[in-house]
Short mmCIF file of C-alpha atoms in Angstrom, two decimals:
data_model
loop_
_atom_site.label_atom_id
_atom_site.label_comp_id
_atom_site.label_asym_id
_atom_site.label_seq_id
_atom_site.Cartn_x
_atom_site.Cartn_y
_atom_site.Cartn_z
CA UNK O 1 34.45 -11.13 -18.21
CA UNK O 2 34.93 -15.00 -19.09
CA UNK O 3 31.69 -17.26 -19.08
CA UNK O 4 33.98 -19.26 -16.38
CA UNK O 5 34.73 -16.31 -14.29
CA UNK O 6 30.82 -15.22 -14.26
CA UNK O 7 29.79 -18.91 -13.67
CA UNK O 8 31.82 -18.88 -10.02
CA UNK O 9 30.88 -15.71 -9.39
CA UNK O 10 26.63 -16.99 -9.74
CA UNK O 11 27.28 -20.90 -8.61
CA UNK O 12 25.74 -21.64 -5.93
CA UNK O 13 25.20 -25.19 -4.47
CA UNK O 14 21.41 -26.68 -4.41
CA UNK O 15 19.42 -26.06 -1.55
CA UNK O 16 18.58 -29.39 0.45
CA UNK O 17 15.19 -29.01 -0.58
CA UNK O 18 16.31 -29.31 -4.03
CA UNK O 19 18.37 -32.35 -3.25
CA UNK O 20 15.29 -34.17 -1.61
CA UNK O 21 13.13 -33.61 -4.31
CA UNK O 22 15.68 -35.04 -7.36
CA UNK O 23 16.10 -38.23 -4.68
CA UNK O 24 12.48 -38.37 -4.63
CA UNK O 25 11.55 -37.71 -7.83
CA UNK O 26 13.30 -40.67 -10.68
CA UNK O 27 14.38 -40.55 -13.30
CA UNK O 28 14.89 -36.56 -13.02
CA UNK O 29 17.77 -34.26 -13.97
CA UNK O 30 18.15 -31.11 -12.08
CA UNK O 31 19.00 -28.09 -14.07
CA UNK O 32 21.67 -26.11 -12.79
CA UNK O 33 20.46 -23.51 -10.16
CA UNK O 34 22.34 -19.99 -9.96
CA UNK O 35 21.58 -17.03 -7.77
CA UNK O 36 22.96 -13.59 -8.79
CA UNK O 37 25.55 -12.04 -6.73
CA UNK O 38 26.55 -9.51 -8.85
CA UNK O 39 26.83 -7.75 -12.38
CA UNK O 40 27.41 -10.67 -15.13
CA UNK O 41 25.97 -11.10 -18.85
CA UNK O 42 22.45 -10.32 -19.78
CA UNK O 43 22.12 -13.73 -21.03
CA UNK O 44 23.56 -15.56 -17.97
CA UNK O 45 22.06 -13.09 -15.04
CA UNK O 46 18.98 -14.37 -13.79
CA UNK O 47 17.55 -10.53 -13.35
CA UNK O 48 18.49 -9.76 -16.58
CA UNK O 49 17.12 -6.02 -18.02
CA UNK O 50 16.12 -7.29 -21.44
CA UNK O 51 12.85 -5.41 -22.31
CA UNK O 52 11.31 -8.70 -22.95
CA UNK O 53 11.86 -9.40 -18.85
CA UNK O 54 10.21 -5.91 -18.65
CA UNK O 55 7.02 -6.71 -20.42
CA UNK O 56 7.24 -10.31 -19.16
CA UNK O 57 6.60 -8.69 -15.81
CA UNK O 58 4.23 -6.33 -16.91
CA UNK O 59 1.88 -8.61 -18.37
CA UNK O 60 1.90 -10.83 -15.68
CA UNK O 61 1.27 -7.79 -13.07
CA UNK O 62 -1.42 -6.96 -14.65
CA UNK O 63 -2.90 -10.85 -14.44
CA UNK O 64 -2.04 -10.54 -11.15
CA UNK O 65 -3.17 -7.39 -9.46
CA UNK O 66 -6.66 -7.74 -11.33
CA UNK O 67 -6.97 -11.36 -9.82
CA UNK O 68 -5.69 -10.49 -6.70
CA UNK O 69 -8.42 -7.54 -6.28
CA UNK O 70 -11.48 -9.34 -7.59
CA UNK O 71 -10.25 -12.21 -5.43
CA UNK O 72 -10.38 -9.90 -2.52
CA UNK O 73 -13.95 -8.84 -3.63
CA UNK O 74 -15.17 -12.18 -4.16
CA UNK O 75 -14.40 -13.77 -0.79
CA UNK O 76 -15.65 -10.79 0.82
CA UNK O 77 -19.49 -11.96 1.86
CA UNK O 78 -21.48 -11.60 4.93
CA UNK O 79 -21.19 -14.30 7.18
CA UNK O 80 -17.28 -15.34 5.67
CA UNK O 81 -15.24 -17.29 7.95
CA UNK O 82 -12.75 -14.68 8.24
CA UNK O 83 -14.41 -11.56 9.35
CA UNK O 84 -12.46 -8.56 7.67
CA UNK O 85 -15.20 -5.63 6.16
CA UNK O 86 -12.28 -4.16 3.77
CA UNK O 87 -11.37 -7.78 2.55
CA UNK O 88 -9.05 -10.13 3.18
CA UNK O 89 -5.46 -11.18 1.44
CA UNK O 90 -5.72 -14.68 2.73
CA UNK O 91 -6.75 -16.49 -0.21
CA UNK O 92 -4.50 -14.51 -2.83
CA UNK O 93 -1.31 -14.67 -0.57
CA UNK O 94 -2.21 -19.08 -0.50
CA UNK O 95 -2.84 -19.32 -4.36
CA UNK O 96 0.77 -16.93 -5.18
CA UNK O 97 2.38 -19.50 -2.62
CA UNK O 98 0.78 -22.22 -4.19
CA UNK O 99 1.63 -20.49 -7.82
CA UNK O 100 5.65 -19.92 -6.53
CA UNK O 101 5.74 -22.93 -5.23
CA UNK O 102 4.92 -25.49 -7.91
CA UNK O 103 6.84 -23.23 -10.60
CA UNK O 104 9.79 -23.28 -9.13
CA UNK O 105 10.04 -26.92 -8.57
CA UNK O 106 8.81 -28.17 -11.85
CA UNK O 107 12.15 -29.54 -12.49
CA UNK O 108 11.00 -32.09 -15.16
CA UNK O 109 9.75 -29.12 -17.76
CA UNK O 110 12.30 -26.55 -16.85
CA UNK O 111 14.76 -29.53 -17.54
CA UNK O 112 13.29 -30.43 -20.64
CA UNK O 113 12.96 -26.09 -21.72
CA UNK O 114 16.96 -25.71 -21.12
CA UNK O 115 17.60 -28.30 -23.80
CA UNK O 116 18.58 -26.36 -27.09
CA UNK O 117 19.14 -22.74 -25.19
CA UNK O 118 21.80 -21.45 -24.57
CA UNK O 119 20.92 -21.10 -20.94
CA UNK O 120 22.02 -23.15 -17.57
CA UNK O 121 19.22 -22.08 -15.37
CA UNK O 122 15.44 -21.67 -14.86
CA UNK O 123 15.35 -18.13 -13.85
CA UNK O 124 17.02 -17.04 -16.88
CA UNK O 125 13.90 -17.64 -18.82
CA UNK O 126 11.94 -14.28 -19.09
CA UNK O 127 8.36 -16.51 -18.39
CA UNK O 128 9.90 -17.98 -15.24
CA UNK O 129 10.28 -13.81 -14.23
CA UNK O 130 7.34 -13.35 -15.02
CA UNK O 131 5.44 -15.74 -13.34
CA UNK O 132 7.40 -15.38 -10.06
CA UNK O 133 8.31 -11.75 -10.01
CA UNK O 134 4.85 -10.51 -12.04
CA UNK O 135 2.28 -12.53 -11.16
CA UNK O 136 3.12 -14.19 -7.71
CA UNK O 137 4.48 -10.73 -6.64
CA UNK O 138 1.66 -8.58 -7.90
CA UNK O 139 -0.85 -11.75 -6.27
CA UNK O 140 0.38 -11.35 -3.03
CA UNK O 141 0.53 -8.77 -0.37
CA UNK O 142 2.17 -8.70 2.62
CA UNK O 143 1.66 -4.68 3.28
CA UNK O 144 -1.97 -5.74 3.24
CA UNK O 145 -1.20 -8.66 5.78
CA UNK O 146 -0.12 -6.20 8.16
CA UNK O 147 -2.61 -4.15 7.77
CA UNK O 148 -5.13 -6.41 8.29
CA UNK O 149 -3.62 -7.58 11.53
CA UNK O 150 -3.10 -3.94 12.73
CA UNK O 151 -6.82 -2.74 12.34
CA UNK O 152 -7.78 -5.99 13.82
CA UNK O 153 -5.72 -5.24 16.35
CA UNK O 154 -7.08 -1.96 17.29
CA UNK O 155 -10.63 -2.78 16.75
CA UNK O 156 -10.73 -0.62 13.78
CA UNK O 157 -12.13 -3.53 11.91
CA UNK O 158 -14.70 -5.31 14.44
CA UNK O 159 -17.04 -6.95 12.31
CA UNK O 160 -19.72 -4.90 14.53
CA UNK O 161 -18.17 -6.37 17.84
CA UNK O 162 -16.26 -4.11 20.37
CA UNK O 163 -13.62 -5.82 22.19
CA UNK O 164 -14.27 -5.77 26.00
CA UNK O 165 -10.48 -5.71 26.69
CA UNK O 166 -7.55 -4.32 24.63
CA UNK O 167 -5.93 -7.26 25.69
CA UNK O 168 -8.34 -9.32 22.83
CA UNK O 169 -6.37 -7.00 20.53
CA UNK O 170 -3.60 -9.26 20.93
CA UNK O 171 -5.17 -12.26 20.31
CA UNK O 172 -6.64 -10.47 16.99
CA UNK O 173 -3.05 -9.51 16.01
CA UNK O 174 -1.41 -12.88 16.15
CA UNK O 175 -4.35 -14.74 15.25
CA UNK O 176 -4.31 -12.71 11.80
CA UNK O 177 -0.41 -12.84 12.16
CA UNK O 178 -0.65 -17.38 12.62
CA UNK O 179 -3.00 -17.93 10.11
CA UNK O 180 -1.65 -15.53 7.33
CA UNK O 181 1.46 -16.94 7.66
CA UNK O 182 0.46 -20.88 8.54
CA UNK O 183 -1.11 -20.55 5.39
CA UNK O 184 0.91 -19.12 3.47
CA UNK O 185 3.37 -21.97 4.03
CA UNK O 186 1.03 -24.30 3.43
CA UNK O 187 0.78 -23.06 -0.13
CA UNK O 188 4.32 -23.11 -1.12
CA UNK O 189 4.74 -26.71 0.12
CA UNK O 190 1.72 -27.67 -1.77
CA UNK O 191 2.68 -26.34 -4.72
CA UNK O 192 6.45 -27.90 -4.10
CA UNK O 193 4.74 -31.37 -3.52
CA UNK O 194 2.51 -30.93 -6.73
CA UNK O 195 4.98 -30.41 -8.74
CA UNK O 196 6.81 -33.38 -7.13
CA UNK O 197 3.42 -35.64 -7.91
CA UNK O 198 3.27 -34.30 -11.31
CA UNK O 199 6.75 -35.22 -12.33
CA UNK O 200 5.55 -38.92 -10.60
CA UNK O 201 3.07 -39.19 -12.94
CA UNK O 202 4.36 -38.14 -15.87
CA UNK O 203 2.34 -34.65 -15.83
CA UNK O 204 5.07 -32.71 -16.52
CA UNK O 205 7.06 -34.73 -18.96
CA UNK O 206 4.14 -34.54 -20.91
CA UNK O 207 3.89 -30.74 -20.58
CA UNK O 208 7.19 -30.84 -21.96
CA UNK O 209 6.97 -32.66 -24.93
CA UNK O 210 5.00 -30.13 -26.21
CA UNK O 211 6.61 -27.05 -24.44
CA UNK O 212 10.08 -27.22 -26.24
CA UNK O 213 12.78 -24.14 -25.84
CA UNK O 214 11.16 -22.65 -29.02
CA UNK O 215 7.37 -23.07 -27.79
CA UNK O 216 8.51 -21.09 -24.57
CA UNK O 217 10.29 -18.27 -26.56
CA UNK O 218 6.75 -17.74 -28.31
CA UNK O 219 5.00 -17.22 -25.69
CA UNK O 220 7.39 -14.85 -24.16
CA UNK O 221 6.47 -13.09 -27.40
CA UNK O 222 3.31 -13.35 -27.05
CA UNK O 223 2.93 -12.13 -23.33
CA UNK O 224 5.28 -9.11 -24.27
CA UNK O 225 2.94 -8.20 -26.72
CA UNK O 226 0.40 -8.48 -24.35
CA UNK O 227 1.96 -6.67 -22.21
CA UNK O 228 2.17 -3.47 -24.27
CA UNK O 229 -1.67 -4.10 -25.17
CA UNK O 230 -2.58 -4.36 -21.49
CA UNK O 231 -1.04 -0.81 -20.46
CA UNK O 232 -2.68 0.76 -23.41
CA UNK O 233 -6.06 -0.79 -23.04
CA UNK O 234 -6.19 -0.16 -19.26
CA UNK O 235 -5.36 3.58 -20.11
CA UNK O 236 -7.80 4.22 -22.29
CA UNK O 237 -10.11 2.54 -20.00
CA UNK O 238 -9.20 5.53 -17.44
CA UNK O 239 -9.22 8.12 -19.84
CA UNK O 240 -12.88 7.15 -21.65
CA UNK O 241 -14.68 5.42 -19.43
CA UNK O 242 -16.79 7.42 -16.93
CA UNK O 243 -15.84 7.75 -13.19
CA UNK O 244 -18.69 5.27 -11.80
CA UNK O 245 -17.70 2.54 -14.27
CA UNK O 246 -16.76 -0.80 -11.52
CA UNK O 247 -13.93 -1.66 -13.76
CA UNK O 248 -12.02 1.93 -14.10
CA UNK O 249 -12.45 2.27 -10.29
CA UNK O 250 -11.26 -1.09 -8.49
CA UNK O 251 -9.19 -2.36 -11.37
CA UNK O 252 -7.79 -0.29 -14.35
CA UNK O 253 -6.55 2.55 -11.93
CA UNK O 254 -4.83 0.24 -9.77
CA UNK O 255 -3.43 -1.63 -12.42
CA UNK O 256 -1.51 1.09 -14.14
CA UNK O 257 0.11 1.99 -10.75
CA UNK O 258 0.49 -1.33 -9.98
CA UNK O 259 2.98 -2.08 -12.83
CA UNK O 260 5.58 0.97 -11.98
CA UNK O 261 5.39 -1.14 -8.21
CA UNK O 262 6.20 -4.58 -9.70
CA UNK O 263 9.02 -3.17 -11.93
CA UNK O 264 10.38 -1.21 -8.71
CA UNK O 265 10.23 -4.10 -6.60
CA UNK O 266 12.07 -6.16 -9.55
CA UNK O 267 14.95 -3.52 -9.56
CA UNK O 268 15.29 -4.14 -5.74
CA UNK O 269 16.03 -7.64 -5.90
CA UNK O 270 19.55 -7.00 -7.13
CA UNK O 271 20.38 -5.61 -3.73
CA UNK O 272 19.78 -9.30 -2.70
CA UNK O 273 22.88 -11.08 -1.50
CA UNK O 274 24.36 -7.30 -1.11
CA UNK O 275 25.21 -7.11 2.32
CA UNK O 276 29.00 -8.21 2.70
CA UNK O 277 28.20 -9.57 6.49
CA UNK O 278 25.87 -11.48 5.28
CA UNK O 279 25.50 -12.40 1.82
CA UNK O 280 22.34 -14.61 2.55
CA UNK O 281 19.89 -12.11 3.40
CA UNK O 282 17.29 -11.02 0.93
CA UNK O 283 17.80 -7.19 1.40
CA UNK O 284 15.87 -6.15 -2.04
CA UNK O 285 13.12 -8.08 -0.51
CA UNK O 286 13.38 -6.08 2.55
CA UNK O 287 13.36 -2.26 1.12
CA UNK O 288 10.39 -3.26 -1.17
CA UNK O 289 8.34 -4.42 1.53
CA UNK O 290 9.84 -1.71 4.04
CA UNK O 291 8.51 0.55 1.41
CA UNK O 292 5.09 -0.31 0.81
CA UNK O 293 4.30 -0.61 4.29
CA UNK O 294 5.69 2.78 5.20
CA UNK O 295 3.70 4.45 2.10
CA UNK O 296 0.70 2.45 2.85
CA UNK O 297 0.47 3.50 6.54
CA UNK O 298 0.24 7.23 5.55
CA UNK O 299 -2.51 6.12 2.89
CA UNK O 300 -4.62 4.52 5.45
CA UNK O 301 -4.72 7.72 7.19
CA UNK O 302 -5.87 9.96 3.74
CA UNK O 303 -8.45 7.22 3.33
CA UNK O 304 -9.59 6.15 6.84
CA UNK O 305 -8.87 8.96 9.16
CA UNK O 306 -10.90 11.09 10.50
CA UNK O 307 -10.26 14.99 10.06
CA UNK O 308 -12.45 15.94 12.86
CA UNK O 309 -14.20 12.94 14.52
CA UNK O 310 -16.63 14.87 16.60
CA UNK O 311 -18.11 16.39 13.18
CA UNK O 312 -17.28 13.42 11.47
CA UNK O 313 -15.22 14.76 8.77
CA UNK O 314 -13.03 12.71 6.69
CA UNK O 315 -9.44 13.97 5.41
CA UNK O 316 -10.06 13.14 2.14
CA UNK O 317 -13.76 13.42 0.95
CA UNK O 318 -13.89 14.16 -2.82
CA UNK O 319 -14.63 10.87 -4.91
CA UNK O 320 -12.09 11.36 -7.27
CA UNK O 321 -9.37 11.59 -4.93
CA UNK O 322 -10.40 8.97 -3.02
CA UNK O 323 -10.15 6.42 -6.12
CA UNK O 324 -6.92 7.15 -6.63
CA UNK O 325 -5.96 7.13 -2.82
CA UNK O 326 -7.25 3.69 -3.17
CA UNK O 327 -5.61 2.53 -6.17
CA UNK O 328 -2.42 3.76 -4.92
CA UNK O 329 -2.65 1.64 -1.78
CA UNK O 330 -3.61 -1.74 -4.02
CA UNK O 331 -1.64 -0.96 -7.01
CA UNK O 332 1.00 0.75 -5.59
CA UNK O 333 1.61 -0.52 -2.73
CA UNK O 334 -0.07 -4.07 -3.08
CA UNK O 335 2.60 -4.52 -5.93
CA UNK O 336 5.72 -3.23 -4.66
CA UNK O 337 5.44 -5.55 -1.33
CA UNK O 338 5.16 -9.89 -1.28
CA UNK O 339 4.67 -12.39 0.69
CA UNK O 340 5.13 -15.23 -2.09
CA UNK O 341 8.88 -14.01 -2.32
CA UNK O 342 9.73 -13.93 1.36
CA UNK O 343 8.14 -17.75 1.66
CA UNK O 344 10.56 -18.87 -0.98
CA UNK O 345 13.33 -17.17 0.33
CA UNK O 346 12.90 -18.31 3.81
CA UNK O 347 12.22 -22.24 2.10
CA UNK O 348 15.34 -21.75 0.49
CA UNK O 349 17.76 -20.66 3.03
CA UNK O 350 19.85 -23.72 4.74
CA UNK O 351 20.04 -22.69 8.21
CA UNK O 352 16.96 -21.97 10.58
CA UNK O 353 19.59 -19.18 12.75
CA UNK O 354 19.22 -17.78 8.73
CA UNK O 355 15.14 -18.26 8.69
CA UNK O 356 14.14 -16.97 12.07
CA UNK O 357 16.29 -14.04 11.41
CA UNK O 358 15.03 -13.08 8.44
CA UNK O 359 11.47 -13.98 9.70
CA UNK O 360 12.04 -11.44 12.85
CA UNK O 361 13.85 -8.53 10.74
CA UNK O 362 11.27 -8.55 7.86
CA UNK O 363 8.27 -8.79 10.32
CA UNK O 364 9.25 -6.01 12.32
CA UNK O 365 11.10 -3.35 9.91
CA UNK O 366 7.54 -3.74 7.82
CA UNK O 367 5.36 -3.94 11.04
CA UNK O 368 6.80 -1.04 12.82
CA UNK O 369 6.00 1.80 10.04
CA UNK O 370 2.17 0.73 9.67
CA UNK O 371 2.03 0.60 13.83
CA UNK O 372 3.63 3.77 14.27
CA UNK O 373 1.73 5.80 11.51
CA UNK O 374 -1.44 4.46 11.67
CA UNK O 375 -2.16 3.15 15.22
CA UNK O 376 -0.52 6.35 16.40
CA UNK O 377 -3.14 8.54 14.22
CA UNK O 378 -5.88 6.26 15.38
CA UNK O 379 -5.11 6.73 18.84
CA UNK O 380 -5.44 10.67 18.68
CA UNK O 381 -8.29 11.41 16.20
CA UNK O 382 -9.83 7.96 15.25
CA UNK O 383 -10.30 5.60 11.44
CA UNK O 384 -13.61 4.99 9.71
CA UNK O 385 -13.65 2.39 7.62
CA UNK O 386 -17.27 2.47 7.02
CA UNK O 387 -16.45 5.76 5.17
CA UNK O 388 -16.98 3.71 1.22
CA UNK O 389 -14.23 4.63 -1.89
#
């Protein structure tokens, strides 16, 4: 196929956020912004399936599951503002917003990067994948969102108080549901307005001088390398180190079944733009997420539910199999399902008949599996959360 054909196949106008910002932001060329739709050349497909996208996004999955864990660890102190025992995803879905939004609007240095390549666009550049696929999908959660809204929900996480009505379930739910979500946006607009102030004042054109087309192919080296290193040293972490060692159990574990998530979730995104009614609608975004909340509402029960809750017996009891339950739900699962992509891909489509639909169909597709599976278990025989990994 001619580079002409393949170019009107990808071309797609800028978004009016994209617009704004170049008006806004002088002087300031655009680069040329171009959304798959379909098979073209490795070099000119955005998604391309060069191995050094693959380790691009492994490296950067790793970064980002093990920061999006500890994060969850850190904030989660007695007396924290938001009250959730298993930890919340609050903080790690803001920064991956944040993270999403400032890369993809650093126009200035991606600009300044396409000069001397043989590329037109940003996401062709295996570190742009990276960041926004590996890290700022592996960062995020939004499996976990809805998870934390459903056991809030249904008192399963109370923070010691019982709810005098089930009608304060409710409130829990879309108070979990507002704030996840108000945040969230708040994120990706800061990060689109930092990169905005940086290109102002000359942050990122001095980022660029020294980040030239060849700089940026060095690092891709070097994270691809990195990459390979990561998946080796986390293994042998598993395989040597003993079973009570902090690290093997909250971080190495997850992190190797984290990456086969992330690289799943990246394979989905070429169904995106694949429905002929409507070409807009993220559907890779959709299954992934569909996915991870489906699988993740059956975990919940192996980990949470109770076997028989007048003896109090658990379903799953023996430590070992309980570490891996685990690290499938936060590796797994916590990687194959974002809520940094479906904030940029609701910022970037034009029309809000277009937002609120996607908003609606993503929220209860992914919703509905975790509420039927879980809530419904809960309802018969009961979840203890108190029950430690």
């Amino acid at each position: 196929m001619k580079t002409d054909e393949i170019h009107q196949q990808l071309d797609v106008p800028p978004t009016k956020q994209e617009v704004e910002t170049a008006r806004q932001v002088k002087p300031l060329r655009m680069p040329h912004f171009i959304r798959a739709r379909g098979i073209a050349n490795v070099e000119e497909a955005p998604y391309s399936k060069r191995y050094i996208v693959i380790l691009q996004i492994v490296f950067f999955t790793i970064l980002g599951t093990i920061s999006r864990l500890a994060m969850i660890r850190l904030t989660n102190y007695e007396g924290a503002y938001i009250n959730y025992s298993l930890g919340t995803c609050l903080w790690c879905n803001f920064t991956s917003c944040f993270v999403l939004g400032l890369c993809n609007n650093l126009f200035t240095f991606w600009s300044s990067v396409l000069k001397g390549s043989n590329k037109t666009n940003m996401k062709q550049f295996a570190m742009h994948t990276g960041i926004t696929f590996g890290f700022c999908g592996a960062f995020s959660s939004l499996a976990a969102l809805l998870v934390e809204a459903t056991f809030k929900a249904d008192n399963i996480v109370s923070g010691g108080y019982n709810a005098s009505s089930r009608g304060y379930g409710a409130t829990e739910f879309f108070g979990v549901i507002f704030v996840q979500m108000g945040v969230c946006v708040l994120g990706y607009l800061l990060g689109k307005d930092t990169a905005a102030l940086l290109d102002i004042f000359k942050g990122t054109a001095l980022l660029a001088r020294y980040w030239k087309y060849r700089n940026v192919r060095i690092a891709e080296n070097i994270f691809a390398a990195l990459g390979l290193l990561g998946i080796i040293g986390n293994i042998l972490a598993v395989g040597l180190l003993p079973l009570s060692n902090s690290y093997k159990k909250h971080y190495a574990i997850p992190v190797l079944l984290g990456i086969p998530g992330s690289l799943l979730r990246f394979h989905l995104s070429w169904m995106n733009g694949a429905l002929s009614l409507a070409d807009w609608f993220p559907l890779g975004t959709l299954v992934s997420n569909m996915c991870s909340t489906t699988i993740m509402g059956a975990l919940n029960i192996l980990l949470y539910g109770y076997y028989d809750k007048a003896e109090g017996t658990m379903i799953v009891t023996v430590p070992v199999q309980r570490i891996v339950v685990k690290a499938f739900e936060t590796g797994f699962c916590g990687c194959l399902s974002s809520i940094a992509s479906v904030m940029n891909e609701l910022y970037n489509l034009d029309h809000p008949v277009q937002r609120y639909t996607y908003s609606f169909i993503t929220f209860l597709c992914c919703w509905l599996p975790i509420f039927i599976i879980g809530s419904a278990y809960n309802w018969t025989r009961g979840f203890n959360t108190d029950y430690g990994v």
